[in-house]
PDB file of C-alpha atoms in Angstrom:
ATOM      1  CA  UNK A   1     -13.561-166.584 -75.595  1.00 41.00           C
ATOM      2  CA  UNK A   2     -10.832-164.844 -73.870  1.00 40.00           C
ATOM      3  CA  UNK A   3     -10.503-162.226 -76.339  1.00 42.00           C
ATOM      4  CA  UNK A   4     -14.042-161.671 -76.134  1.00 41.00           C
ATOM      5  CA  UNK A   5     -13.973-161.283 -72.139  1.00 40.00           C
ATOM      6  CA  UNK A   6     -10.636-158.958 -72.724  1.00 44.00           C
ATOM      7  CA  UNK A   7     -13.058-156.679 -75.080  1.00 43.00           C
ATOM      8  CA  UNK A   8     -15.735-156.674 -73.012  1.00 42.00           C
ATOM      9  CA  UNK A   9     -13.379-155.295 -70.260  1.00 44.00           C
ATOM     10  CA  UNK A  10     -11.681-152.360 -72.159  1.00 45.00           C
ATOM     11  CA  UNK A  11     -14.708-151.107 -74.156  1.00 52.00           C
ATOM     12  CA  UNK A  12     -14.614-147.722 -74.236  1.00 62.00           C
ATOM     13  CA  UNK A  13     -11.091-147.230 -73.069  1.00 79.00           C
ATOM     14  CA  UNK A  14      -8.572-147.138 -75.539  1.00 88.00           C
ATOM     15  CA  UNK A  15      -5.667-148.908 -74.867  1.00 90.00           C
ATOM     16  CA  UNK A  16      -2.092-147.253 -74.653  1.00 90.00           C
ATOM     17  CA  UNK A  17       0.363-147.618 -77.446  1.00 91.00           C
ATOM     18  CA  UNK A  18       2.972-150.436 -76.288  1.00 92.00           C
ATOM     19  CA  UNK A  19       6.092-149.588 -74.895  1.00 96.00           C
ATOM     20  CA  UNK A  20       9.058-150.744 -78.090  1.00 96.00           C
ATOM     21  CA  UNK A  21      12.285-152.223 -76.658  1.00 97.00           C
ATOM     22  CA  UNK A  22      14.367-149.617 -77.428  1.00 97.00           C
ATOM     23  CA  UNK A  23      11.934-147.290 -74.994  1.00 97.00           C
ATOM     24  CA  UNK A  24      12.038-150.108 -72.201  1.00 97.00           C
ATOM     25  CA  UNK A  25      15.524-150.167 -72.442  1.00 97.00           C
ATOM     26  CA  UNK A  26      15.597-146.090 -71.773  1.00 98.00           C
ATOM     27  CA  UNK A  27      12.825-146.242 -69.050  1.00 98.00           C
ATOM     28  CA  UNK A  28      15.198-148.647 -67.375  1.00 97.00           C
ATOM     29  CA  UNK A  29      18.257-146.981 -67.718  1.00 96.00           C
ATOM     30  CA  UNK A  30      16.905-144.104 -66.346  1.00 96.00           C
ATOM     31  CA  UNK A  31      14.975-145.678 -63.734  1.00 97.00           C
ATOM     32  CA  UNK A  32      18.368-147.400 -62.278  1.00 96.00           C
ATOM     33  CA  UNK A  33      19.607-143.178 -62.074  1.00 96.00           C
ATOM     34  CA  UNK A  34      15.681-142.544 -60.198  1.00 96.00           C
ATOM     35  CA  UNK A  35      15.974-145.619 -58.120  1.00 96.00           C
ATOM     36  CA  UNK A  36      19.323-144.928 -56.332  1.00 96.00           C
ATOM     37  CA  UNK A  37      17.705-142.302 -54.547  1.00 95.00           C
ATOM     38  CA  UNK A  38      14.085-143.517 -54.292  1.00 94.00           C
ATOM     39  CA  UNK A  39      13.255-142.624 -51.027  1.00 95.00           C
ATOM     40  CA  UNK A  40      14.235-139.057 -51.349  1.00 96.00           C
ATOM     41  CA  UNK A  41      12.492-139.021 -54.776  1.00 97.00           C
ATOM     42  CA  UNK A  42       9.600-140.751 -53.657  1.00 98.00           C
ATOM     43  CA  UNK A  43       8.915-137.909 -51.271  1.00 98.00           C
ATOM     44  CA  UNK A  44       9.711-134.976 -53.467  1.00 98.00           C
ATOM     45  CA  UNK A  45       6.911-136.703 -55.807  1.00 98.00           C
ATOM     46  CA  UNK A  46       4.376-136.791 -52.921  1.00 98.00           C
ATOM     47  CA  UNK A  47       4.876-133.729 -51.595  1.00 98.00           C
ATOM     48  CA  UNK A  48       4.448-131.873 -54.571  1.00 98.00           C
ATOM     49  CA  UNK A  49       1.284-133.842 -55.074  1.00 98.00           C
ATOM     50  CA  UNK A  50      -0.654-133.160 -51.615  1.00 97.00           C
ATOM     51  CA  UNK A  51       1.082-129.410 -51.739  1.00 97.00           C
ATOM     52  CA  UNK A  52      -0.607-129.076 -55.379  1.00 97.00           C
ATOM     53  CA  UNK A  53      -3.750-131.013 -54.667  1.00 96.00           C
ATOM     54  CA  UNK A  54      -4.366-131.060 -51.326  1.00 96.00           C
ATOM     55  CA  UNK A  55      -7.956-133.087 -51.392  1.00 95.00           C
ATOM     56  CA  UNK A  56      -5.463-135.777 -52.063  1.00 96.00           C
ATOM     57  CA  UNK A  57      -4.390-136.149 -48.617  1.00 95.00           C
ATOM     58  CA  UNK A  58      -8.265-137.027 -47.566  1.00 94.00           C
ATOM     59  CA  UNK A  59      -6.820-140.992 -47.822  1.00 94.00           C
ATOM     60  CA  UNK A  60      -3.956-140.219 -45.545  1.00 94.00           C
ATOM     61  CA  UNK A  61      -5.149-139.787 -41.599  1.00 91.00           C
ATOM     62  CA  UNK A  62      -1.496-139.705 -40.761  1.00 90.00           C
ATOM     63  CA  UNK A  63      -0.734-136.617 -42.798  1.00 86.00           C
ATOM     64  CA  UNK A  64      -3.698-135.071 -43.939  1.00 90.00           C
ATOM     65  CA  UNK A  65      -3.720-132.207 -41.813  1.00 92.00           C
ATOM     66  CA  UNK A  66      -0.280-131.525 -42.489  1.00 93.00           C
ATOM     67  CA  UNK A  67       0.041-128.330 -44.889  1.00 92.00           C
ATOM     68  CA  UNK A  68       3.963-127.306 -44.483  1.00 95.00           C
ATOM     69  CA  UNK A  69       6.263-129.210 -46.539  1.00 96.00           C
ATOM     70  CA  UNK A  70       9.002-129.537 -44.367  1.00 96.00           C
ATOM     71  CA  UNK A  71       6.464-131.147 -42.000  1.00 95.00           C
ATOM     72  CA  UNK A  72       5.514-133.568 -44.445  1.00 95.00           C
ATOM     73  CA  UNK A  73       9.291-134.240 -45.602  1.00 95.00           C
ATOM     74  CA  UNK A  74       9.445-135.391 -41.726  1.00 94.00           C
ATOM     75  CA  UNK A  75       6.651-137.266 -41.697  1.00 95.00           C
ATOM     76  CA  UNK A  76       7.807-141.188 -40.976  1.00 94.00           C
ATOM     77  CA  UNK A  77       4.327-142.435 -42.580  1.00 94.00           C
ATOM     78  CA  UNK A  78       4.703-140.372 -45.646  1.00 96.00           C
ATOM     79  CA  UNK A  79       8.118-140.994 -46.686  1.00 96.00           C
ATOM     80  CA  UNK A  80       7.240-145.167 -45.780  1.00 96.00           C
ATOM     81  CA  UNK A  81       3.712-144.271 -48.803  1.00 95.00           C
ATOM     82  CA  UNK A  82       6.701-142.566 -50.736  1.00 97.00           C
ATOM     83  CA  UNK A  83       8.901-146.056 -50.645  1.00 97.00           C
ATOM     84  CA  UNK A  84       5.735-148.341 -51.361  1.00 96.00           C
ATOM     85  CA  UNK A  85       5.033-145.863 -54.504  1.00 97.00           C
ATOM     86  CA  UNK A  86       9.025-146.316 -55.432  1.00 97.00           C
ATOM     87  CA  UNK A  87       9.133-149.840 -54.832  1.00 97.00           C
ATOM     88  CA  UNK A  88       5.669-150.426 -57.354  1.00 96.00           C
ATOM     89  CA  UNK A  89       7.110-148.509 -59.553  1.00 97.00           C
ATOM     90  CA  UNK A  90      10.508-150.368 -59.167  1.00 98.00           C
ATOM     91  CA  UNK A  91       8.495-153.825 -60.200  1.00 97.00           C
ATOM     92  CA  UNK A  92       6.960-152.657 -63.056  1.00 98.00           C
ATOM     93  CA  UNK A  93       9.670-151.228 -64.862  1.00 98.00           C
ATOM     94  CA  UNK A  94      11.967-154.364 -63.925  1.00 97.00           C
ATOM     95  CA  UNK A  95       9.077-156.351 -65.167  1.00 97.00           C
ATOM     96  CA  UNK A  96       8.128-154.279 -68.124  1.00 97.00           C
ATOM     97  CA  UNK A  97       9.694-157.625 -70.157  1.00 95.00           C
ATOM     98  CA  UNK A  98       6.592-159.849 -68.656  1.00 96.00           C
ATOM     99  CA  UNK A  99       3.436-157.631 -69.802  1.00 93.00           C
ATOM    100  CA  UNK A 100       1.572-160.247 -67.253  1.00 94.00           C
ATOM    101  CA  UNK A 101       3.685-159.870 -64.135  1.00 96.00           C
ATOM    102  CA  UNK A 102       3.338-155.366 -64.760  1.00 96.00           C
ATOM    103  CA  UNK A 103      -0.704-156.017 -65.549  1.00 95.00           C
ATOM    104  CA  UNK A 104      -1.009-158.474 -62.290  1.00 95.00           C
ATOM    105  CA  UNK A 105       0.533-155.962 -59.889  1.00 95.00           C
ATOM    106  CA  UNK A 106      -0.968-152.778 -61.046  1.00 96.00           C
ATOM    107  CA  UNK A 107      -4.537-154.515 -61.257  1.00 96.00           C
ATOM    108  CA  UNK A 108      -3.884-155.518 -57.299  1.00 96.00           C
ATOM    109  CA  UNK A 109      -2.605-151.687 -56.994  1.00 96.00           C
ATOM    110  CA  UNK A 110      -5.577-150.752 -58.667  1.00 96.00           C
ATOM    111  CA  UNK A 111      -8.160-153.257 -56.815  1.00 96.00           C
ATOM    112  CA  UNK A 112      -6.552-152.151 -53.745  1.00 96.00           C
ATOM    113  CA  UNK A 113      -6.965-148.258 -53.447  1.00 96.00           C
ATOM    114  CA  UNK A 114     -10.870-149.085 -55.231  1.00 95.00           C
ATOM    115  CA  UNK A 115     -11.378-151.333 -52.301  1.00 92.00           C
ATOM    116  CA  UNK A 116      -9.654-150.500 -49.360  1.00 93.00           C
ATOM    117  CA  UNK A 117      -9.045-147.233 -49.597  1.00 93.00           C
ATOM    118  CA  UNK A 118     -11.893-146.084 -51.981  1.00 94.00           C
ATOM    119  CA  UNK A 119      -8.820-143.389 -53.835  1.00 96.00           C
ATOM    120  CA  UNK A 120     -10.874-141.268 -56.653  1.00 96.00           C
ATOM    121  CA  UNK A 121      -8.777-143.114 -59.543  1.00 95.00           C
ATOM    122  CA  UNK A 122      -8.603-139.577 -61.698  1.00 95.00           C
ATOM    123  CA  UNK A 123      -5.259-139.214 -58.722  1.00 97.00           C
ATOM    124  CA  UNK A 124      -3.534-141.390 -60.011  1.00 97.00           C
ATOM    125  CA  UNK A 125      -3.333-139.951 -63.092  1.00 96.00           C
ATOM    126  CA  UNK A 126      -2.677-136.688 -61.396  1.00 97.00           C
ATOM    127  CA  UNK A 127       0.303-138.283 -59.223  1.00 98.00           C
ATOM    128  CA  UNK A 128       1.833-139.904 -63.064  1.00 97.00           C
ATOM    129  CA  UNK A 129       1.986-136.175 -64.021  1.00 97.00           C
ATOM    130  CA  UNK A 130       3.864-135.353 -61.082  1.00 98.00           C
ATOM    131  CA  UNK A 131       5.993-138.006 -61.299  1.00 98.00           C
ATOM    132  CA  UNK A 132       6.924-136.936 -64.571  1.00 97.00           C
ATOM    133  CA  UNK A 133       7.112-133.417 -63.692  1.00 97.00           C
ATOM    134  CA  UNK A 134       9.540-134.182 -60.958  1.00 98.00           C
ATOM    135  CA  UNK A 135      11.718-136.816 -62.978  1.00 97.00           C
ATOM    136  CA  UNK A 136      12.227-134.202 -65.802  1.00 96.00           C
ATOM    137  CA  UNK A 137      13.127-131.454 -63.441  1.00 97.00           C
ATOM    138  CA  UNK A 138      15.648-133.436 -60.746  1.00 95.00           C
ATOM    139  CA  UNK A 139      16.821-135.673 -63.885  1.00 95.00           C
ATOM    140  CA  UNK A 140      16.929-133.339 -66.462  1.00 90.00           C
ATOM    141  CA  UNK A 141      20.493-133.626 -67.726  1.00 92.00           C
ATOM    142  CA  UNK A 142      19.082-137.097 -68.839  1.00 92.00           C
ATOM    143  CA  UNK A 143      15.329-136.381 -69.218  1.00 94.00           C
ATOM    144  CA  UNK A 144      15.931-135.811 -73.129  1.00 95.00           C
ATOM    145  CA  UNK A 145      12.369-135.815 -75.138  1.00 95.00           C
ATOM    146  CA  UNK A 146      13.025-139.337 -76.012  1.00 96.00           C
ATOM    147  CA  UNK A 147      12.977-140.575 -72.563  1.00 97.00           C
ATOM    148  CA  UNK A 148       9.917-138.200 -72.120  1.00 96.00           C
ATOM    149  CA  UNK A 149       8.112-139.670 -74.160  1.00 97.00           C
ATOM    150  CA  UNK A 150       9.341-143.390 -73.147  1.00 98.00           C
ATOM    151  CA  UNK A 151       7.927-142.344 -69.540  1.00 98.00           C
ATOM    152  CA  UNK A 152       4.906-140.890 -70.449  1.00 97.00           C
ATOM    153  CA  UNK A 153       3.795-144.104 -72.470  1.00 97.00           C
ATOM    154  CA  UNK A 154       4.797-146.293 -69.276  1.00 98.00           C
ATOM    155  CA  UNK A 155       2.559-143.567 -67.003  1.00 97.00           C
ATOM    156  CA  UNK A 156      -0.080-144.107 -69.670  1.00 96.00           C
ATOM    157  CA  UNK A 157       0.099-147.412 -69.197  1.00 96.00           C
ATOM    158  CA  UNK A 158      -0.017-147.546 -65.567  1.00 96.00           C
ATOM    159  CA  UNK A 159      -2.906-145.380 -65.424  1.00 96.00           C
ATOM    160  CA  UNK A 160      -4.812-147.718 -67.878  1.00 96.00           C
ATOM    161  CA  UNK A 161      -4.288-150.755 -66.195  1.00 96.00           C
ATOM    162  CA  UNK A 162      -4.789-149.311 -62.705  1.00 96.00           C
ATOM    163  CA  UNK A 163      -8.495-147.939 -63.794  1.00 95.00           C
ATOM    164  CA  UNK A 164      -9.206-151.464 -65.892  1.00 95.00           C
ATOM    165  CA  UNK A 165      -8.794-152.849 -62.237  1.00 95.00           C
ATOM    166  CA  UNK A 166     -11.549-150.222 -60.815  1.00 96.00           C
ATOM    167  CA  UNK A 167     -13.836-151.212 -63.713  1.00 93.00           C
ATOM    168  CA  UNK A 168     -13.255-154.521 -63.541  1.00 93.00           C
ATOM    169  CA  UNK A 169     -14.369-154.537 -59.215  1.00 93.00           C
ATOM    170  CA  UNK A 170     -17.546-152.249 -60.304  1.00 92.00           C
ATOM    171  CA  UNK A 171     -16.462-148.785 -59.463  1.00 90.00           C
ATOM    172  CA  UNK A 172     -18.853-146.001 -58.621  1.00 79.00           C
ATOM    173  CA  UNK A 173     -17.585-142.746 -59.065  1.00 71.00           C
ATOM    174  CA  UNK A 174     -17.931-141.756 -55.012  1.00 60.00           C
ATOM    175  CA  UNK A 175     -17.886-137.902 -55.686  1.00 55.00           C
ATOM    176  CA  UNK A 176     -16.859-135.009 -58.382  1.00 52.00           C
ATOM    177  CA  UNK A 177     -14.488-133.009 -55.799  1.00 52.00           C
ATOM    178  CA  UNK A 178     -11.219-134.793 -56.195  1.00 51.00           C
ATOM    179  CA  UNK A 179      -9.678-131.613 -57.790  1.00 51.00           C
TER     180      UNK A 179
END
């Protein structure tokens, strides 16, 4: 019965390829190198996001008539978004043992910005591509293809799980103008 109910759910979208240990162990070594700076990081990564898709910043009355970086760098209320995005991120990958725990907290991520803040869910796959973007270029020296690839199955992952919680609450695509 359960399996049933767990194929009903992800019909039509095809599940990412697990994560083995050896890339878990890599996402969290490097994560512990991401992590000691996560604030900083955190804003770099949403900066570059509303600078490179600014309908993004349509959710954010605090900041979305901000255009200059530096302004938004500033900005108390978007560097507090950058340290929630950090800090979700931070409990998946120290979860990523407990498959359960990482699919219970991006499903409330997930059920949360369907919800309450009624986020497009095509950004979030927009913001894992920044992320990425910005971990290979301010971590380079240790962003070797290997750990590309480990990241970009956990941002796969993330994305998947995050837009099974969107199906699951009914989601009506709300427009076709998030790009």
């Amino acid at each position: 019965m359960e399996k049933e109910r767990e194929d009903e759910e992800t019909e039509g979208r095809e599940r990412p390829e697990p994560l083995t240990d050896v890339e878990r162990g890599i996402i969290k070594d490097t994560w512990a190198r991401v992590y000691a700076s996560c604030e900083d990081v955190g804003v770099t990564i949403l900066i570059r996001f509303f600078v490179n898709f600014p309908s993004a910043k349509q959710y954010f009355s605090q900041f979305q008539d901000m255009e200059d970086p530096e302004e938004m760098e500033k900005s108390s209320q978007l560097r507090k978004h950058a340290r929630r995005v950090m800090n979700a991120i931070n409990t998946v990958v120290e979860n990523l043992h407990d498959p359960e725990k990482v699919s219970s907290v991006l499903v409330l991520v997930g059920k949360a910005h369907a919800f309450k803040y009624k986020v497009e869910p095509i950004y979030f796959k927009i913001l894992s591509g920044v992320i990425l973007e910005i971990l290979a270029e301010e971590f380079g020296e240790c962003f070797t293809p290997e750990v590309q690839t480990s990241w970009s199955k956990l941002m796969a992952a993330l994305y998947w799980h995050i837009t099974g919680a969107y199906t699951e609450v009914g989601w009506v695509k709300l427009s076709s103008s998030a790009v």
